[in-house]
XYZ file of C-alpha atoms in Angstrom:
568
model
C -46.884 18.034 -10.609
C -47.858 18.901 -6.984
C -45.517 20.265 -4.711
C -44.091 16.968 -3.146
C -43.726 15.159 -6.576
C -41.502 18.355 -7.560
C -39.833 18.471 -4.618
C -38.809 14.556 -4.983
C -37.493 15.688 -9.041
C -35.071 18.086 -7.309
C -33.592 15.684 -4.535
C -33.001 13.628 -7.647
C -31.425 16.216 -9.812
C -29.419 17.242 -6.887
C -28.342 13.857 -5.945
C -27.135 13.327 -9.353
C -25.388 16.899 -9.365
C -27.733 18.298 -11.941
C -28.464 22.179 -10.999
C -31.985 23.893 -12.561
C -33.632 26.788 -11.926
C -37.024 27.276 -11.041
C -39.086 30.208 -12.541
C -42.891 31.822 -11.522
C -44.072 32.907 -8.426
C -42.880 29.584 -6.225
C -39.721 29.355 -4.820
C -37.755 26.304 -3.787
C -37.915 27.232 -0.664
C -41.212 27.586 -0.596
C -41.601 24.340 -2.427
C -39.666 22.150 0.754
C -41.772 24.325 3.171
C -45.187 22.720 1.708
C -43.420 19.155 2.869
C -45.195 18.323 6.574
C -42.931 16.977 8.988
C -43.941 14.421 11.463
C -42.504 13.385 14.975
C -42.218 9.997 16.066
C -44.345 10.081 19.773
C -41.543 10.062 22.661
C -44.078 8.363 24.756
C -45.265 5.513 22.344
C -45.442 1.929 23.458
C -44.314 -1.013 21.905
C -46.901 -4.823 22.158
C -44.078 -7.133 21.532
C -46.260 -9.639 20.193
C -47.282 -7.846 17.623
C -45.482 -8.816 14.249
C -43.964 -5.651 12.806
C -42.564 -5.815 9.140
C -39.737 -3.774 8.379
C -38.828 -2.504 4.911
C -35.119 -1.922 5.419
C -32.706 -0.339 3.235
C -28.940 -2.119 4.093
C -25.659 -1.398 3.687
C -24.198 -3.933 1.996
C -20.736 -4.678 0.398
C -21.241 -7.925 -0.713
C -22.681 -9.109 -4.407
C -24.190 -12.074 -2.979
C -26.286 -10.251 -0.964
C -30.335 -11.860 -0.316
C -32.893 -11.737 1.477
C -33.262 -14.869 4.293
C -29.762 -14.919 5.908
C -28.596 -16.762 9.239
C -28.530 -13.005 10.634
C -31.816 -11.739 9.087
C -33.278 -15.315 10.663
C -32.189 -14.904 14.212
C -33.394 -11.334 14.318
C -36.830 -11.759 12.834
C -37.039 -14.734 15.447
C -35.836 -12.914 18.274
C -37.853 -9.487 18.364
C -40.650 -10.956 16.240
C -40.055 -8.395 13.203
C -40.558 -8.984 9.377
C -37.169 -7.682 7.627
C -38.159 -6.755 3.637
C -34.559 -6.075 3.075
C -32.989 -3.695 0.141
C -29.963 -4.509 -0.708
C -27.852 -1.411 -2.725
C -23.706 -2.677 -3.297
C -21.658 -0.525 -1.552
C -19.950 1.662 -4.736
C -23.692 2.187 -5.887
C -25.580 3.490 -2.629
C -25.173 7.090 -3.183
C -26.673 6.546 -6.833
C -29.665 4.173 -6.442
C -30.767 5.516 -2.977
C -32.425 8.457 -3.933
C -33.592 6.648 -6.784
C -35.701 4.309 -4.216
C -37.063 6.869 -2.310
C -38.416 8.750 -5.496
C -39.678 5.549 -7.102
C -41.591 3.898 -3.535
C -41.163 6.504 -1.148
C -38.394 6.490 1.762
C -37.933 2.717 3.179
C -39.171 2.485 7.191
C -35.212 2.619 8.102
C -31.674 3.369 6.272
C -28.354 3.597 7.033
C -27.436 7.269 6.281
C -23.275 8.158 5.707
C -23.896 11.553 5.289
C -24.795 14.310 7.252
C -25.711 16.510 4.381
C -27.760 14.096 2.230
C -29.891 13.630 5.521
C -30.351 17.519 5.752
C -31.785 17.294 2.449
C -33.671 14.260 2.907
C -35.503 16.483 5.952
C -35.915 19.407 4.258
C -38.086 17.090 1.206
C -40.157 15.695 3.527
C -38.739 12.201 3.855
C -37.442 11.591 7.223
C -39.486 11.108 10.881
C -37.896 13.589 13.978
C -37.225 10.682 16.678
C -37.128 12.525 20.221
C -33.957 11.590 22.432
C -36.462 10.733 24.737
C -37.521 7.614 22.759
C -34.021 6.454 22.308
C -32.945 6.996 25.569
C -36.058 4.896 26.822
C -35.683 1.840 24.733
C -31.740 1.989 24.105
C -30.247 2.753 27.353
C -27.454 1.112 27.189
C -26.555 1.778 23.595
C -26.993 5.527 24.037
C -24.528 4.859 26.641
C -21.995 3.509 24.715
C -22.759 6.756 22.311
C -22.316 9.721 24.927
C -19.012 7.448 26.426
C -17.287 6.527 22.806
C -18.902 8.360 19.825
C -21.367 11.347 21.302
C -20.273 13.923 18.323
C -22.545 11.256 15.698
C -25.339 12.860 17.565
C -24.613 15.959 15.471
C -24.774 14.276 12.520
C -28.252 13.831 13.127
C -29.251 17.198 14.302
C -31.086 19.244 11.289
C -32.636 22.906 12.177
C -32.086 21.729 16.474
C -33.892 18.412 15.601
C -33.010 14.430 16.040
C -33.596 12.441 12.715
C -31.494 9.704 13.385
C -29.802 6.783 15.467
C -26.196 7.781 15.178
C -23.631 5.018 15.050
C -20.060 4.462 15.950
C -16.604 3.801 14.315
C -14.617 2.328 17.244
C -11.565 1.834 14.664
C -11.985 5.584 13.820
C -10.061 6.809 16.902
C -7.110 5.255 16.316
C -4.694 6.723 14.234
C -2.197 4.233 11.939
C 1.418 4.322 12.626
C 4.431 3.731 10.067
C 6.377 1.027 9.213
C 10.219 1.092 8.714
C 12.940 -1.122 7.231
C 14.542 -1.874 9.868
C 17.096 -3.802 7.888
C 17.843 -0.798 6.098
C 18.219 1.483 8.874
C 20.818 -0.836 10.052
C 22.530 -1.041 6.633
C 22.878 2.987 6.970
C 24.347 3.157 10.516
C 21.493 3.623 12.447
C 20.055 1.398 15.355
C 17.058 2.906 16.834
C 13.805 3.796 15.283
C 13.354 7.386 14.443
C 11.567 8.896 16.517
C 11.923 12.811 15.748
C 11.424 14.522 12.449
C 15.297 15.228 12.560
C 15.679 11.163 13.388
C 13.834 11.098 10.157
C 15.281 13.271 7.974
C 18.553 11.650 9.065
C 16.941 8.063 8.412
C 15.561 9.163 4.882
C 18.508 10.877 3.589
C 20.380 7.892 4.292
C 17.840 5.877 2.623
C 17.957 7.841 -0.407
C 22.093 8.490 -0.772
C 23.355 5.552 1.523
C 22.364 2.872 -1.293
C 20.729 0.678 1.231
C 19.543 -2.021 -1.107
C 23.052 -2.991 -1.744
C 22.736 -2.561 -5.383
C 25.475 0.351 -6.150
C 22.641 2.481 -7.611
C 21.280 5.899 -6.429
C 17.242 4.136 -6.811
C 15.937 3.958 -3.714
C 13.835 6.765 -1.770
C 12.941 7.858 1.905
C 9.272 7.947 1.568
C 6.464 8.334 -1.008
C 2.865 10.173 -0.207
C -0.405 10.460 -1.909
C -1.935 13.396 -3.533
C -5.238 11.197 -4.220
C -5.493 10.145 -0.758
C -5.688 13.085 0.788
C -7.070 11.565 4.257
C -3.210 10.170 4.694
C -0.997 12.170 2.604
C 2.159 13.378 4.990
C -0.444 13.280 7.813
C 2.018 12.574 10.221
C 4.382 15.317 9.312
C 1.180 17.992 9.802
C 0.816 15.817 13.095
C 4.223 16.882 14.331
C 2.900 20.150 14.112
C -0.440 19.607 15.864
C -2.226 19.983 12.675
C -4.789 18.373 10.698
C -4.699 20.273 7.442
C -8.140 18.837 5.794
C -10.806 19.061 8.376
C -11.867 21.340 11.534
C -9.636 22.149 14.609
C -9.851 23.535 17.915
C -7.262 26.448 18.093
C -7.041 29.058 21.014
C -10.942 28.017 21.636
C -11.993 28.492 18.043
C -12.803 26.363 15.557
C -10.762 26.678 12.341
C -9.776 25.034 9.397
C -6.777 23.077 9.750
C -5.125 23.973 6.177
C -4.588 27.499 6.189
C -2.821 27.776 10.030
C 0.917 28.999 10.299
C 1.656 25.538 11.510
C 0.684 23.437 8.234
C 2.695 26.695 6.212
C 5.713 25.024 8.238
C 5.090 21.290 7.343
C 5.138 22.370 4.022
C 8.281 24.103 4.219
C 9.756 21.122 5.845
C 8.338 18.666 3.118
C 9.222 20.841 0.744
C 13.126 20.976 2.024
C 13.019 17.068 1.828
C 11.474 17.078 -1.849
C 14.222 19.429 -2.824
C 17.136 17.097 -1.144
C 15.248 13.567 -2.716
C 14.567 12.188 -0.200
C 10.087 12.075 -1.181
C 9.225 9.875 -4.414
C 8.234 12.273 -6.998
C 5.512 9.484 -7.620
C 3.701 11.277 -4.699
C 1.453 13.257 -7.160
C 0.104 10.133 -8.623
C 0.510 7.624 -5.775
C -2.930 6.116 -4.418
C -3.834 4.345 -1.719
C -5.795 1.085 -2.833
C -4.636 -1.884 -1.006
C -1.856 -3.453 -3.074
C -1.432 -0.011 -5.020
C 1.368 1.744 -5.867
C 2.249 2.859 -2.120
C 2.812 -1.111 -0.992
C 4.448 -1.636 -4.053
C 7.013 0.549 -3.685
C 7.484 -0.851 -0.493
C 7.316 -4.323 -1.192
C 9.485 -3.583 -4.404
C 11.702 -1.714 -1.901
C 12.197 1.683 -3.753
C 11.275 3.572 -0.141
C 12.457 2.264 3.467
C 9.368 4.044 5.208
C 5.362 3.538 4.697
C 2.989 5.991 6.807
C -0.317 4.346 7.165
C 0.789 0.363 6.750
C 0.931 -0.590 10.470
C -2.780 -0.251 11.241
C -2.394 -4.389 12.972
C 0.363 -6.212 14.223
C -0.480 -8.907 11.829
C 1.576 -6.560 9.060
C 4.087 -6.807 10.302
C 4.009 -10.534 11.436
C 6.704 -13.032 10.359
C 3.906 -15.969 10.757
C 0.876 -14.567 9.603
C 0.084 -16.026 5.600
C -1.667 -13.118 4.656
C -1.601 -9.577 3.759
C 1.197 -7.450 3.337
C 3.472 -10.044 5.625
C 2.897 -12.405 3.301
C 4.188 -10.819 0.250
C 6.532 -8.726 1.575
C 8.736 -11.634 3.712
C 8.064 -14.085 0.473
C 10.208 -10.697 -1.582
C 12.118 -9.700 0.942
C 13.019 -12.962 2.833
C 16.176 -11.395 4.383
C 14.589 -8.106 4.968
C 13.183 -6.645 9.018
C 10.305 -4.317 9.256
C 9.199 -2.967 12.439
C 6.495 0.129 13.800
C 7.645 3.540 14.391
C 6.018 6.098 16.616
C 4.764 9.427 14.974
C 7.632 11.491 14.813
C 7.978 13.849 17.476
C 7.851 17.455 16.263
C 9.520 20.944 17.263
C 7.112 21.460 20.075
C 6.672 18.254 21.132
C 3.938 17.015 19.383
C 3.129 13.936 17.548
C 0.157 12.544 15.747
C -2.114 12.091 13.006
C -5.519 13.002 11.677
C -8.158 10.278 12.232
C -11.503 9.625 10.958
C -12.589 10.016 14.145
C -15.416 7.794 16.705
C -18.231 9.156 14.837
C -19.816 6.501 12.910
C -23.311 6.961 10.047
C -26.479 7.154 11.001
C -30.146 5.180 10.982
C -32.808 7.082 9.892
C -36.609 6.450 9.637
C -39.029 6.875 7.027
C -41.635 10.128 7.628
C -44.260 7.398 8.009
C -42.990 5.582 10.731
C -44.242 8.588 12.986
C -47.902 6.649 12.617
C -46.572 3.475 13.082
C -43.710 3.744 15.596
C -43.704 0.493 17.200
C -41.322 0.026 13.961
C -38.828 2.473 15.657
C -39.106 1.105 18.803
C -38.307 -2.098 17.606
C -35.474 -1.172 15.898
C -34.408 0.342 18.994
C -34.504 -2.682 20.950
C -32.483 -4.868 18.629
C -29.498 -2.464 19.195
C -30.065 -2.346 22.346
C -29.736 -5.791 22.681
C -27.140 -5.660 20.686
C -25.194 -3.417 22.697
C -25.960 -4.610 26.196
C -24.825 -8.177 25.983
C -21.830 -9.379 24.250
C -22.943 -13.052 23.230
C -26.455 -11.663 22.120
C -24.580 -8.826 20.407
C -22.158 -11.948 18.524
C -25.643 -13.684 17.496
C -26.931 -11.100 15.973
C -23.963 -10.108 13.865
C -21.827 -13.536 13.957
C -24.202 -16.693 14.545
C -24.589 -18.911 17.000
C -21.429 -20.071 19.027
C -20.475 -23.560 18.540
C -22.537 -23.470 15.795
C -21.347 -20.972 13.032
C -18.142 -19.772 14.906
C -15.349 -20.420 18.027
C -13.393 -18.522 20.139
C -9.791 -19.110 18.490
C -7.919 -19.395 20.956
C -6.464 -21.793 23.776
C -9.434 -21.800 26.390
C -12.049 -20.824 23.743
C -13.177 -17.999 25.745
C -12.880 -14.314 25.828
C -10.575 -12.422 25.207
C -10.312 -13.952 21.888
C -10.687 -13.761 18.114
C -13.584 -15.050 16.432
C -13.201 -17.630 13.659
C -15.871 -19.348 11.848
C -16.534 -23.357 11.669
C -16.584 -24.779 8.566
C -18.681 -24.120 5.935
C -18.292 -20.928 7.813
C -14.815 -20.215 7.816
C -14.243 -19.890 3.871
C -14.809 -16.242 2.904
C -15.673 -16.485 -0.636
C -18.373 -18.918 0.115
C -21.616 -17.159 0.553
C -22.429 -18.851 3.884
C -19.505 -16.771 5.587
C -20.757 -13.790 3.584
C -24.080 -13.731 5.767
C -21.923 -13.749 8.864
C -19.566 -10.809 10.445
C -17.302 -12.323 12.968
C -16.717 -8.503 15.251
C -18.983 -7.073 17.928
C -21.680 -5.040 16.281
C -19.800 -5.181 13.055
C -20.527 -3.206 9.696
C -19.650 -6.028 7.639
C -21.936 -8.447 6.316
C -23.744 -9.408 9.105
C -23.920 -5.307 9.903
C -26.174 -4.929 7.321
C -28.618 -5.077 10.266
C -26.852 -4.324 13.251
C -24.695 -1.419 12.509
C -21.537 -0.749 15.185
C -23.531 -1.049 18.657
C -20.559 -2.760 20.647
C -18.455 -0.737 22.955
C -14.957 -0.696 22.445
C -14.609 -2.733 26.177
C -16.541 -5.236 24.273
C -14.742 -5.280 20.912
C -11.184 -6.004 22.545
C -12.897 -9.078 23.377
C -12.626 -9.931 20.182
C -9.038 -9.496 19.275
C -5.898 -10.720 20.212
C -3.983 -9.342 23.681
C -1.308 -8.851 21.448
C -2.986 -6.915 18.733
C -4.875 -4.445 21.425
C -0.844 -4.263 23.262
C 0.391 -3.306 19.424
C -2.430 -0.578 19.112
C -2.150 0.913 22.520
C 1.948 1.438 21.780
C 1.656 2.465 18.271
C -1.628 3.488 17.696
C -2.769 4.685 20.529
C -5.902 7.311 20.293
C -4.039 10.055 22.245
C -1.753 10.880 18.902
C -5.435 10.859 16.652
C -6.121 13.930 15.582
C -10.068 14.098 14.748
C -12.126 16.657 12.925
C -13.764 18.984 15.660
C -17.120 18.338 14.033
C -16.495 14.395 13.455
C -16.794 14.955 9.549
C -15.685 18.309 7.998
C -18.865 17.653 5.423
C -21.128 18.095 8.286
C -21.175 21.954 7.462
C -24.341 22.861 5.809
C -22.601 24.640 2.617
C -19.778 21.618 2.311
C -21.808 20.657 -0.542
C -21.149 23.624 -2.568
C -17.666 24.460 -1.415
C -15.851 21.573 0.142
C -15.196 19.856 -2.761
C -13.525 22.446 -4.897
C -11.774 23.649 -2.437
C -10.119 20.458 -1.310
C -9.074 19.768 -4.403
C -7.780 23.608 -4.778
C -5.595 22.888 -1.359
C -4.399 19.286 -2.318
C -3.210 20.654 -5.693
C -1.537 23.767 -4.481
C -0.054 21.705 -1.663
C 1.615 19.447 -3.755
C 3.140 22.194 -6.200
C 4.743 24.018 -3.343
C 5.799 20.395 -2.107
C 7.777 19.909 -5.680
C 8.950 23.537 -5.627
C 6.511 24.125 -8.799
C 4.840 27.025 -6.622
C 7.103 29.359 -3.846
C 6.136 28.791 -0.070
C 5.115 32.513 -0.281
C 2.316 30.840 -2.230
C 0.410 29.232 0.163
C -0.804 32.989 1.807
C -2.176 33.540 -1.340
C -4.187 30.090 -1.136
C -5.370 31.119 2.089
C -6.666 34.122 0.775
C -8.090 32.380 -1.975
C -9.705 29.573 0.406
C -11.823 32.499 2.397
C -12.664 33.986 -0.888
C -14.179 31.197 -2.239
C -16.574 29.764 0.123
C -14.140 29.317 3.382
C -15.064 32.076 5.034
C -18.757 31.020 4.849
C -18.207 27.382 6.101
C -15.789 29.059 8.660
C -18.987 30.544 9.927
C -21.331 27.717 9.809
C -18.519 25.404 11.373
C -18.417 27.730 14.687
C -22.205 27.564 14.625
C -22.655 23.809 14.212
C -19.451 23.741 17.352
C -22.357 25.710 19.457
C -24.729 22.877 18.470
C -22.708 19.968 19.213
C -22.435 21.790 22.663
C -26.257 22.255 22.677
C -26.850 18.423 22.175
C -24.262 17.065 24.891
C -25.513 19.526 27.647
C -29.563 18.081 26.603
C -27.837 14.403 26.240
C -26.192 15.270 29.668
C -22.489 14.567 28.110
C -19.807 15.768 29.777
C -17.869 19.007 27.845
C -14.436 18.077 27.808
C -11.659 20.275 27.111
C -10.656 20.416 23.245
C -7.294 20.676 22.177
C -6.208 20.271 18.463
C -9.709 18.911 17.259
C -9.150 15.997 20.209
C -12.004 14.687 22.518
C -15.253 14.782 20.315
């Protein structure tokens, strides 16, 4: 085999997490080094009548996915474009990806999740370096939208102080999601006001747990429950009370640092572990997951625990009127039962919070040959730009045509409101409404194409007053706590550490939770999470930090003063 065609076998191997060892005088290094690069022209032009087909590789969740949708229509229509689209389902994208770009070579365009599978896809030889320049020339206003909401994605897309990408955003990614409390219950145990401390909490949960507040004369009910297996909201609000994210990169006294082995998460766990010994946390915790209807709504829609971290993400869960969701079921089980929001709980220092997933979105990236044929990028570039720039052309793309395939739902039929589809569009396991995504810019189905280009401004248009009121009180971006980096995996050598040792930190944090480990145990984690790789990433992190820097002062982004892992 030549050089590429090996090259391509290892991507594979290492895709599928298959390690090998190459022997004789070539290296792999020096095997990726005889891959040519190639640079999209900054200056190119674009001859909009020119037809330009586009083999594009989509995101897509749904399994009626194919080619020729009311989306895919409208944009081949509107910027004259040819869309050959690839559909991969959603659980199967990391597998069958590679597997495409080995079998016909990388697609023109792809939506990329991960900021270390694109390093790798650069380093083989598969990806085109698109200068800012270009972007900034035929995407104005969506690369304004980037620097305002989302301008960390931009390091997602940086590889050896190159662009290979388009980043995206995740406007819902900023806000973090409050609790929910049974508010019946808290009246049942002599309390009237929502806790809003962590001693208002203890005092709520130990109530909850030896107050019987069920009614039934049995000591079966519980304060709260976690999850081990979701470690992304796992007691993240109790680490939030001590300005802590304990999985992902922070900002502490102007260095960047990993979130799990600071004094301040040793002191959660003492606290959690205080509440484990008096009850008061579901020993399920270990085993609990987080799958919609799993075992964490059960328990509180079979009310074993008065208090849910993580449910109150829309006002609609907590809506008496709404028939569906967790509503629903819960009023339909609990038809005498109240639940209502809680704030984060309010911390020794004052703090409160939780850890978000942050603005950052994925990324687009282009094929290597699209440098010789860039009118293909540029075209790309213009449909988000459109996109992004006007808010009914943005809903056509994603949503239909108004009056058509959808309707403002609401009294005037005008903005602000939520989008609702006409019939046949309006029933969601018909695969007419599967073609459509009823959200600015939306990732859904109709984001197979246009991925996230809306500004949040433009989003709220699209939601209910009362919903955006409910978010700003409860779930208001100023308690999100986001990684520093926008994704802790963005570190070059996540791929060999992270993994293990995440799991190494959500195992030992749970035994010193349960008391199957001492507290004394969690300094020799930390000097077990340096030894085995931490130190390393510790290292990169601070470098990529400089980076991100590097990219906002070329993008002309404001620096703005980081505190906890906050403004990215």
């Amino acid at each position: 085999m030549n050089p590429k065609q090996i090259a391509l076998v290892l991507l594979v191997l290492a895709t599928l997490g298959i390690t090998i060892t190459l022997v004789g005088n070539a290296t792999s290094k020096d095997l990726v080094g005889a891959v040519q690069t190639a640079c999209i022209n900054p200056n190119a032009v674009d001859n909009p009548s020119k037809k330009v087909t586009l083999r594009w590789l989509c995101r897509y969740y749904w399994p009626s996915a194919n080619e020729g949708t009311i989306v895919e229509r409208q944009i081949e229509k509107k910027f004259n474009v040819e869309i050959k689209p690839i559909f991969i389902d959603g659980t199967a994208y990391g597998i069958k990806r590679p597997l495409i770009f080995c079998g016909n070579g990388a697609p023109d365009l792809w939506w990329e999740p991960n900021p270390i599978t694109l390093q790798k896809y650069v380093k083989h030889g598969f990806v085109a370096e698109l200068p800012y320049k270009l972007i900034q020339r035929y995407a104005p206003t969506y690369v304004k939208h980037m620097n305002e909401e989302a301008p960390v994605t931009w390091l997602y897309c940086r590889v050896d102080g190159k662009n290979y990408g388009v980043p995206t955003m995740f406007m819902g990614g900023r806000y973090p999601t409050c609790s929910v409390w049974r508010k019946d219950w808290l009246k049942k145990v002599g309390i009237n006001k929502t806790p809003d401390t962590l001693e208002d909490m203890h005092t709520a949960l130990y109530r909850f747990r030896h107050n019987d507040p069920d009614g039934n004369g049995k000591m079966d009910t519980y304060g709260m429950s976690g999850s081990t297996q979701a470690w992304h909201m796992n007691f993240v609000e109790i680490y939030g009370a001590y300005g802590i994210a304990p999985l992902d990169w922070i900002m502490k006294d102007g260095k960047v640092v990993w979130g799990g082995i600071q004094p301040e998460t040793k002191q959660a766990l003492a606290l959690l572990r205080q509440w484990y010994k008096e009850g008061l946390i579901d020993p399920d915790f270990v085993i609990d997951t987080e799958n919609p209807g799993g075992r964490l709504e059960t328990k509180m829609l079979s009310s074993k625990i008065g208090y849910h971290n993580g449910l109150g993400s829309d006002y609609l869960t907590l809506d008496h009127k709404t028939n569906q969701g967790f509503a629903a079921n819960f009023y339909k089980l609990n038809p005498k039962a109240d639940l209502t929001p809680g704030l984060f709980p309010k911390g020794p220092t004052g703090k409160r919070g939780a850890r978000v997933w942050g603005s950052g979105g994925n990324m687009t990236s282009f094929g290597i040959q699209t440098a010789k044929d860039p009118e293909k990028v540029i075209r790309v570039l213009k449909i988000y730009e459109a996109a992004s720039a006007n808010i009914e052309v943005g809903m056509e793309l994603a949503g239909g045509k108004r009056g058509v395939h959808w309707y403002f739902k609401n009294p005037k039929g005008e903005y602000p409101g939520q989008a609702s589809g006409l019939p046949p569009y309006d029933n969601a396991t018909k695969a007419s409404m599967q073609a459509l995504s009823f959200y600015a810019g939306g990732g859904g189905p109709g984001g197979a194409f246009v991925e996230s280009t809306a500004s949040t401004k433009t989003s709220d248009h699209f939601l209910p007053p009362a919903a955006v009121a409910y978010r700003e009180k409860y779930c208001n971006e100023k308690y999100g706590i986001p990684d520093v980096l926008g994704k802790a995996d963005v570190v070059p050598s996540s791929g060999v550490y992270l993994g293990d040792l995440r799991t190494l930190q959500i195992n030992r944090f749970a035994d010193i939770i349960r008391g199957a480990k001492p507290l004394s145990s969690f300094d020799d984690f930390v000097r077990e999470w340096k030894r085995r790789g931490g130190d390393i990433m510790t290292i990169e992190a601070r470098k990529m930090y400089k980076e991100k820097l590097t990219i906002y002062k070329e993008l002309g982004i404001p620096i703005k003063k980081v505190e906890n892992g906050k403004a990215n």
